[in-house]
mmCIF file of C-alpha atoms and ligand atoms in Angstrom:
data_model
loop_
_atom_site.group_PDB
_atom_site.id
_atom_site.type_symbol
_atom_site.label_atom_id
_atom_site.label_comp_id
_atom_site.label_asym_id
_atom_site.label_seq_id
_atom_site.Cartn_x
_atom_site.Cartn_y
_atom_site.Cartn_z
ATOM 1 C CA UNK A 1 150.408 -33.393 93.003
ATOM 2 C CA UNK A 2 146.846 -34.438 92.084
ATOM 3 C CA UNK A 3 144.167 -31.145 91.864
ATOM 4 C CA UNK A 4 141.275 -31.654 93.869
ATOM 5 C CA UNK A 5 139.014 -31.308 91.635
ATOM 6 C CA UNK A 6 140.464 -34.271 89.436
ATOM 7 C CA UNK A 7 138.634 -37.817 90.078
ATOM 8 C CA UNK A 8 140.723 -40.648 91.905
ATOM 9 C CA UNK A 9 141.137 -44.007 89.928
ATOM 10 C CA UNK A 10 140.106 -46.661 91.742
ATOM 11 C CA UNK A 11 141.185 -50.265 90.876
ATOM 12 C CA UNK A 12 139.460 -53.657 91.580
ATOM 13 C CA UNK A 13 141.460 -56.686 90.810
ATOM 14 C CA UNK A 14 140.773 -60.558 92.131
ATOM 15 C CA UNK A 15 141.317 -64.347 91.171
ATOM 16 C CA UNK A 16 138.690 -64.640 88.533
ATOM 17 C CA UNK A 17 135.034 -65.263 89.820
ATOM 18 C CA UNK A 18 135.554 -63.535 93.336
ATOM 19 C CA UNK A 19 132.976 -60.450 92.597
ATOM 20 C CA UNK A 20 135.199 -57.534 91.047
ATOM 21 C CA UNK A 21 132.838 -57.199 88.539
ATOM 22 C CA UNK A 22 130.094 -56.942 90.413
ATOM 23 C CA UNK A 23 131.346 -54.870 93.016
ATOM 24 C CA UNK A 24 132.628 -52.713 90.351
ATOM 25 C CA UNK A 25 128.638 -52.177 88.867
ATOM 26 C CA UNK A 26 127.509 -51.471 92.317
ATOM 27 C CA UNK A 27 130.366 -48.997 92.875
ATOM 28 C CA UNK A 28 129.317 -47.340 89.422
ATOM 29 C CA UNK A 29 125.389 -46.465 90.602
ATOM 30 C CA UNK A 30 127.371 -44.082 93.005
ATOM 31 C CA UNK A 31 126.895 -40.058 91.806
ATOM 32 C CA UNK A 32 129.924 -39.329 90.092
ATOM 33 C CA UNK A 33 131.812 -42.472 89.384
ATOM 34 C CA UNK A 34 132.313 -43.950 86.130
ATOM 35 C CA UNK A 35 133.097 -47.736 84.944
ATOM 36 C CA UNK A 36 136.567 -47.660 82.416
ATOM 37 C CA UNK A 37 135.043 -49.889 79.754
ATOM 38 C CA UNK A 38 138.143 -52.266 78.534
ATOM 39 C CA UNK A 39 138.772 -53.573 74.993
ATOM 40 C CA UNK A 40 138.839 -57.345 74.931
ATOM 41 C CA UNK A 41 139.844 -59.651 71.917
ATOM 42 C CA UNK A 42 137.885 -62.648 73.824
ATOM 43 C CA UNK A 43 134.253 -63.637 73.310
ATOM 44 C CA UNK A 44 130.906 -61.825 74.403
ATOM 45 C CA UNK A 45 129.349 -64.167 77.409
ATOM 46 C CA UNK A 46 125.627 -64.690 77.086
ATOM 47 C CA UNK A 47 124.498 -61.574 79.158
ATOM 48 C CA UNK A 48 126.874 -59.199 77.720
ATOM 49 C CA UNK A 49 126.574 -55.943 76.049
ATOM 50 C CA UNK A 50 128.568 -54.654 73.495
ATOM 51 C CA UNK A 51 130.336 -51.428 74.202
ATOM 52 C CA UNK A 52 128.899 -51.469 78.331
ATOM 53 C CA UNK A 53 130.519 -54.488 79.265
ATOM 54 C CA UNK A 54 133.131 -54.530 76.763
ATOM 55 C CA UNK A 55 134.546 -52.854 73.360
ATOM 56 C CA UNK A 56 134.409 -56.413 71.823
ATOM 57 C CA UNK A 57 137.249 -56.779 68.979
ATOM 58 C CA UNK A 58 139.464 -58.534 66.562
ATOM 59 C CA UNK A 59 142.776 -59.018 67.481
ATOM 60 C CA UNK A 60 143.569 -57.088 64.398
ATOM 61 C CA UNK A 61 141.948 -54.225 65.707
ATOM 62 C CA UNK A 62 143.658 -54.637 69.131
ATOM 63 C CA UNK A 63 147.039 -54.867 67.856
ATOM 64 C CA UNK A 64 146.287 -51.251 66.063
ATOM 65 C CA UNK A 65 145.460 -49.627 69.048
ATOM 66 C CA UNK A 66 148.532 -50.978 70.612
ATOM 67 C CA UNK A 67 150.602 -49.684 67.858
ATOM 68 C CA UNK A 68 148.920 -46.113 67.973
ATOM 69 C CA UNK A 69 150.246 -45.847 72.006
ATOM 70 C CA UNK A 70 146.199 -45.979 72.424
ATOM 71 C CA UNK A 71 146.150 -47.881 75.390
ATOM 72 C CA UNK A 72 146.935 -46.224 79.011
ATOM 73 C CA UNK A 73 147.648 -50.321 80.042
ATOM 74 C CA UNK A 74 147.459 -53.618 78.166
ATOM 75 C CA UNK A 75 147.666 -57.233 79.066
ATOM 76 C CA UNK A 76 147.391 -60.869 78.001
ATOM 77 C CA UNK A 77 144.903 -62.841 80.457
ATOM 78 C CA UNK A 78 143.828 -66.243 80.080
ATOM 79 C CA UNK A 79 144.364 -66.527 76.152
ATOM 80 C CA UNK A 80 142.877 -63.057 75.326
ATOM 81 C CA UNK A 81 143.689 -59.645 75.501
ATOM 82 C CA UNK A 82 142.599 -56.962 77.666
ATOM 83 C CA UNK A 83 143.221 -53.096 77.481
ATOM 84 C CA UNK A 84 142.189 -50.010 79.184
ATOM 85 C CA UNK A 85 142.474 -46.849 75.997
ATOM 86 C CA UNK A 86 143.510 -43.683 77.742
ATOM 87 C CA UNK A 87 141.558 -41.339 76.328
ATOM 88 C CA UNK A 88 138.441 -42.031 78.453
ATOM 89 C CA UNK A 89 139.520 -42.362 81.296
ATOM 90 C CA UNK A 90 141.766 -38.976 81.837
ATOM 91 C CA UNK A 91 138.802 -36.925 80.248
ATOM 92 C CA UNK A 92 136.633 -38.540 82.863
ATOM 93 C CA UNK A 93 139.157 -37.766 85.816
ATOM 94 C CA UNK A 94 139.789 -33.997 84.418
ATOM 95 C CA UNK A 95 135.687 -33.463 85.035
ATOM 96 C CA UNK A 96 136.232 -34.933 88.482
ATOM 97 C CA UNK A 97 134.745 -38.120 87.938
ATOM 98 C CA UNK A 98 135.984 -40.673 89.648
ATOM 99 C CA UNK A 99 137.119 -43.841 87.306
ATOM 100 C CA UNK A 100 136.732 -47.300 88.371
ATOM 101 C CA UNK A 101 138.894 -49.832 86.680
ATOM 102 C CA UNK A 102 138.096 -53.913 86.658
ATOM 103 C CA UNK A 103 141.494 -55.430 85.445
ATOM 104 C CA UNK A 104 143.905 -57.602 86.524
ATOM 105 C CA UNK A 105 147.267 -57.325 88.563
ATOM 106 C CA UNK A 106 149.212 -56.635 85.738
ATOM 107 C CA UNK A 107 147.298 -53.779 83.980
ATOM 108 C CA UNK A 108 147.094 -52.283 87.786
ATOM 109 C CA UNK A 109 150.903 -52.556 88.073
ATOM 110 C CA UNK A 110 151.318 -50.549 84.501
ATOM 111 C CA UNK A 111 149.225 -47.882 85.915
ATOM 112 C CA UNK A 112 150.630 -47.735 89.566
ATOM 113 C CA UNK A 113 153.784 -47.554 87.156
ATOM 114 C CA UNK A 114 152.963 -44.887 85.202
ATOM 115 C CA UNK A 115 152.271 -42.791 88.373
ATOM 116 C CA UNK A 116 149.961 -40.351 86.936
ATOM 117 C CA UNK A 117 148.961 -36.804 88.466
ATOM 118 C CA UNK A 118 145.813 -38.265 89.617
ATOM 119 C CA UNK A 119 145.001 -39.951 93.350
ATOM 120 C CA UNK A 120 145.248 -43.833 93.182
ATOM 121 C CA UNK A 121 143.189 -46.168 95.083
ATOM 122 C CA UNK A 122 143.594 -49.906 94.679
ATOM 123 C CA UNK A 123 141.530 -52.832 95.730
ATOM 124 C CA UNK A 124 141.929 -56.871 95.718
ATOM 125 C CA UNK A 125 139.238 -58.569 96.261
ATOM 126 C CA UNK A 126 138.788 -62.344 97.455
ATOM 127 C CA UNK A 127 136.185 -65.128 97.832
ATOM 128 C CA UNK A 128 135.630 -65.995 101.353
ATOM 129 C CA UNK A 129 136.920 -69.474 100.310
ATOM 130 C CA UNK A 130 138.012 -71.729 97.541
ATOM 131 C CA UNK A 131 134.337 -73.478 98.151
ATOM 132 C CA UNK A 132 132.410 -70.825 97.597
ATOM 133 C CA UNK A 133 134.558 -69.070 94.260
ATOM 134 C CA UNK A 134 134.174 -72.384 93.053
ATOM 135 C CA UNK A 135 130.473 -72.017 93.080
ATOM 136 C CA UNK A 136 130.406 -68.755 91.866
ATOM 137 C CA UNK A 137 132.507 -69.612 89.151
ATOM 138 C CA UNK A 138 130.352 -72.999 88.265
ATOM 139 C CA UNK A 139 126.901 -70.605 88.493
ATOM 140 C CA UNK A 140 128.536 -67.752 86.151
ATOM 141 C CA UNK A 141 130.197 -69.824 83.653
ATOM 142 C CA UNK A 142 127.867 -72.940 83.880
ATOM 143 C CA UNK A 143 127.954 -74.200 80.522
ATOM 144 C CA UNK A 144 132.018 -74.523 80.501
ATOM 145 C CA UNK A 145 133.544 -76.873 83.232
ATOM 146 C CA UNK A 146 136.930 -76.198 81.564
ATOM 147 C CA UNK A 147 136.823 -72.221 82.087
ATOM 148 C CA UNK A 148 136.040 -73.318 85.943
ATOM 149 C CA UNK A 149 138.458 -75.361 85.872
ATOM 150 C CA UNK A 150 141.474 -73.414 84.255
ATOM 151 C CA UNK A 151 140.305 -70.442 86.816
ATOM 152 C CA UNK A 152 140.245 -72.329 89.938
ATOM 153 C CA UNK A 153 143.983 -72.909 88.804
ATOM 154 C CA UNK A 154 144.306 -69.798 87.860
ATOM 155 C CA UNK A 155 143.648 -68.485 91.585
ATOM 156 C CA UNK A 156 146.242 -69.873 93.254
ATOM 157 C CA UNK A 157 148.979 -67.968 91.360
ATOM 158 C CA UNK A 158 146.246 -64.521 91.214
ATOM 159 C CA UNK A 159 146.063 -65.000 94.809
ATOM 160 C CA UNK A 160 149.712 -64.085 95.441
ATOM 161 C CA UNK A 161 149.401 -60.503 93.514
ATOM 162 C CA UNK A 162 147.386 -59.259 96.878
ATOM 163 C CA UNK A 163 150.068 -57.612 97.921
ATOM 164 C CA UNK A 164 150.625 -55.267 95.393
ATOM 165 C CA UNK A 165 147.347 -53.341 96.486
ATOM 166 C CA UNK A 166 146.153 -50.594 99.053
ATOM 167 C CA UNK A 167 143.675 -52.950 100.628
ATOM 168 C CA UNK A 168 142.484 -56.687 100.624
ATOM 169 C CA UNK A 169 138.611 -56.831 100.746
ATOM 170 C CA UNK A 170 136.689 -60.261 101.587
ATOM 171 C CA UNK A 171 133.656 -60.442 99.053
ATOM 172 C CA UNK A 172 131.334 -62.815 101.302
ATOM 173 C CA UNK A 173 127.893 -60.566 102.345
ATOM 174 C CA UNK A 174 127.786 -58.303 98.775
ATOM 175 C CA UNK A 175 126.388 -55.306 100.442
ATOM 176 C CA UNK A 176 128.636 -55.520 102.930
ATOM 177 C CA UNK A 177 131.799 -55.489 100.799
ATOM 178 C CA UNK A 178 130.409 -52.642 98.570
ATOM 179 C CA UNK A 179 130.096 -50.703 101.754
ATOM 180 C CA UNK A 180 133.337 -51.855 103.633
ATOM 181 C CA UNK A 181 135.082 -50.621 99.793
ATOM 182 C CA UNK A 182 132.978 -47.254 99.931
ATOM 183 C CA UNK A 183 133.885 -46.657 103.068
ATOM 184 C CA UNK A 184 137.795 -47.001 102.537
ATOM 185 C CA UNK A 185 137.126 -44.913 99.356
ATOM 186 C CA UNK A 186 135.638 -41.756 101.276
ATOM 187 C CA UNK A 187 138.342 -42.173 103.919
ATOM 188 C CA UNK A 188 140.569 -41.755 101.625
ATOM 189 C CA UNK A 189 139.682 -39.009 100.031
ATOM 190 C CA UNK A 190 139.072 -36.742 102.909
ATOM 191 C CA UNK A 191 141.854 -38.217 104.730
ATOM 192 C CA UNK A 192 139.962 -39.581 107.453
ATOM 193 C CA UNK A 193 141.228 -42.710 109.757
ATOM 194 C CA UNK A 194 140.887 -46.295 108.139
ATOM 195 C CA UNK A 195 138.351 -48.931 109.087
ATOM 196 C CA UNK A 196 140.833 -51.777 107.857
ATOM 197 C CA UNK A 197 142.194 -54.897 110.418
ATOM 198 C CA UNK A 198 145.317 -55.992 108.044
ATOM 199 C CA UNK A 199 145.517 -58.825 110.552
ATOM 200 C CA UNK A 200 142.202 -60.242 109.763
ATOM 201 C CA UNK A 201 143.583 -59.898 106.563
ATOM 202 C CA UNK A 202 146.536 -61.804 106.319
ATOM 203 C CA UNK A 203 144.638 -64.673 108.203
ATOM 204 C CA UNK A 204 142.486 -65.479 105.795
ATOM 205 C CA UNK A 205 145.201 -65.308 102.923
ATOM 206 C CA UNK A 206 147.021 -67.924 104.974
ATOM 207 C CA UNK A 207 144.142 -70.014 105.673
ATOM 208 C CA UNK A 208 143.183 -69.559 101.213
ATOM 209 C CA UNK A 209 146.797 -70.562 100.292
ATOM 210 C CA UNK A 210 147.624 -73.296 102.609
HETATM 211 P P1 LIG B 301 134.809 -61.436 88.750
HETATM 212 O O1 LIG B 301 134.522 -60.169 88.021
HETATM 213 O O2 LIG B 301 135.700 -61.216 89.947
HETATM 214 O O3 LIG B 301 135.325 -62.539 87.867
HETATM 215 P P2 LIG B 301 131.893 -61.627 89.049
HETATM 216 O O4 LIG B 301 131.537 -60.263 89.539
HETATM 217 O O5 LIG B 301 131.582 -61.994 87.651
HETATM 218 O O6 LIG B 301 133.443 -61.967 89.381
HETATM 219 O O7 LIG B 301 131.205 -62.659 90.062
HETATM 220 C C1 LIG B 301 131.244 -64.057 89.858
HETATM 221 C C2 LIG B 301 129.866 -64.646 90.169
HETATM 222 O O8 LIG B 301 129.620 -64.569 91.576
HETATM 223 C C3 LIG B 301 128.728 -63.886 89.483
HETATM 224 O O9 LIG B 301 127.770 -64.821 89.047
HETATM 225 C C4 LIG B 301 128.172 -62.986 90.608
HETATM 226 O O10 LIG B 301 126.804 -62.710 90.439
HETATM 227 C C5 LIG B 301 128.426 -63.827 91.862
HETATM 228 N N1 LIG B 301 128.702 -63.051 93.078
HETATM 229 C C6 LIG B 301 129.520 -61.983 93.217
HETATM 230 N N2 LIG B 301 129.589 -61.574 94.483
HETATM 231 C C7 LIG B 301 128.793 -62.394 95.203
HETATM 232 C C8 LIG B 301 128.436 -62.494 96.609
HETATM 233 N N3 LIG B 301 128.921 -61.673 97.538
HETATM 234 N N4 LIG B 301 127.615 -63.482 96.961
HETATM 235 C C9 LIG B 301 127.122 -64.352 96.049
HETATM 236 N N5 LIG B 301 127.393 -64.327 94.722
HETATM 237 C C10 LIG B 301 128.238 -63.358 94.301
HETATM 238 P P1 LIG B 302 136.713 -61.566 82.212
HETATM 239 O O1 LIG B 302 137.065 -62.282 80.949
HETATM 240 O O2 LIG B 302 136.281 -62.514 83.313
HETATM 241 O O3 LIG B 302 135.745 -60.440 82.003
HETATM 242 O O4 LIG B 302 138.054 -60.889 82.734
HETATM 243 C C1 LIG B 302 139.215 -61.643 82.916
HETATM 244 C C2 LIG B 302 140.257 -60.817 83.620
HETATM 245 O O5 LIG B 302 140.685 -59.732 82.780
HETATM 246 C C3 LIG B 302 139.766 -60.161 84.918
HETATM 247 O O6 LIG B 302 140.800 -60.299 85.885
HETATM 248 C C4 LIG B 302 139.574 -58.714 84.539
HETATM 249 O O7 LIG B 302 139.729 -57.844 85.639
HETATM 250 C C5 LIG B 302 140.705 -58.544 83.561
HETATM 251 N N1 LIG B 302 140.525 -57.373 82.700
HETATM 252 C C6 LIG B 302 139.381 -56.870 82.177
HETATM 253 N N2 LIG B 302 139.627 -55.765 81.472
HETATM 254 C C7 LIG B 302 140.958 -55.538 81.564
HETATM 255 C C8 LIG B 302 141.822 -54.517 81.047
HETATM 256 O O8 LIG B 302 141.437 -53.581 80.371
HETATM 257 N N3 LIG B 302 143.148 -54.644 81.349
HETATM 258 C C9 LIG B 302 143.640 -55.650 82.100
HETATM 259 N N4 LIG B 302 144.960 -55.662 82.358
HETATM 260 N N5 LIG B 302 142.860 -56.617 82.589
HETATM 261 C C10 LIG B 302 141.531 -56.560 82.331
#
């Protein structure tokens, strides 16, 4: 049974370019919540900062960690690898924080896996359509039609993993995702009744995958 005064993880996953990352900064600027900063064998992007975005390292030193048991979850996406050290984040959620984790479906299935002694929450997030993620995508990674185009790909197997989570979120007005996600957050934690239309839902996955 989780203590109350543990933190709750909280997990954000999506098809690459739909906002997780984002939503996950905004999420952060809330008293009391923490970002789980991954290791990453795969390049800086422009705007990035070492050891907020990203521990940025060799795959030498990535392979270590995996050999020590560092890592509370660890996976292989797009070419490079990603991993969340466990350390961190169970310090964090024994002060109460709660920890927000940006990874994909399979580092969120090792840790629904593991079930830990601390409350889980987890989010997928989509793009409203495959119109507008392909924007997003060409604005963020502008320079590199081949990453836009490998992730648009990408998406349509990601896409399937939403049913693995606790909710489905629809990332079209910012603020009003980051509140619709807040919202479900607080609910669950003091138990309260869910503003959440699964209907709604399932529509739009139909109308992204067909
Ligand atoms: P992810 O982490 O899911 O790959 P990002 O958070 O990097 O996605 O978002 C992809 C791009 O879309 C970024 O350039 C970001 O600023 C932009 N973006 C995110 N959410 C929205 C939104 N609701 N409306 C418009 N642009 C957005
Ligand atoms: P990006 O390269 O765009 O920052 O991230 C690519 C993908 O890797 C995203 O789906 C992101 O959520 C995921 N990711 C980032 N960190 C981790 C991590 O520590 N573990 C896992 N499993 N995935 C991660």
């Amino acid at each position: 049974m989780p203590l109350e005064k543990d933190g709750v993880m909280i997990i954000l996953s999506s098809p690459s370019g739909a906002g997780k990352t984002t939503l996950v900064k905004m999420l952060s600027e809330i008293d009391n919540y923490e970002i789980s900063i991954s290791h990453t064998t795969r390049q800086p992007r422009p705007n990035e900062k070492f050891n907020e975005d990203y521990f940025f390292v060799k795959e030498k030193e990535f392979k270590r960690l995996i050999k020590n048991e560092e890592f509370l979850e660890y996976a292989k996406v797009f070419k490079n690898l990603y991993g969340t050290t466990r350390t961190p984040v169970i310090d964090n959620l024994n002060k109460g924080k709660n920890v927000l984790f940006d990874i994909d479906w399979q580092g969120a299935d090792q840790i629904k896996n593991k079930k830990l002694d601390y409350k889980l929450i987890t989010f997928f997030i989509l793009p409203p359509s495959k119109e507008v993620l392909f924007e997003r995508l060409s604005n963020r990674d502008m320079k590199d039609k081949l990453i836009v185009d490998e992730r648009m790909k990408q998406f349509e197997r990601d896409v399937l993993h939403w049913i693995n989570y606790d909710y489905v979120v629809i990332n079209d007005d910012l603020k009003k995702c980051f509140l619709r996600i807040k919202n479900l957050i607080d609910a669950e934690i003091n138990n309260d009744s869910k503003d959440y239309d699964s209907d709604f839902i399932r529509d739009h996955i139909n109308k992204l995958t067909n």
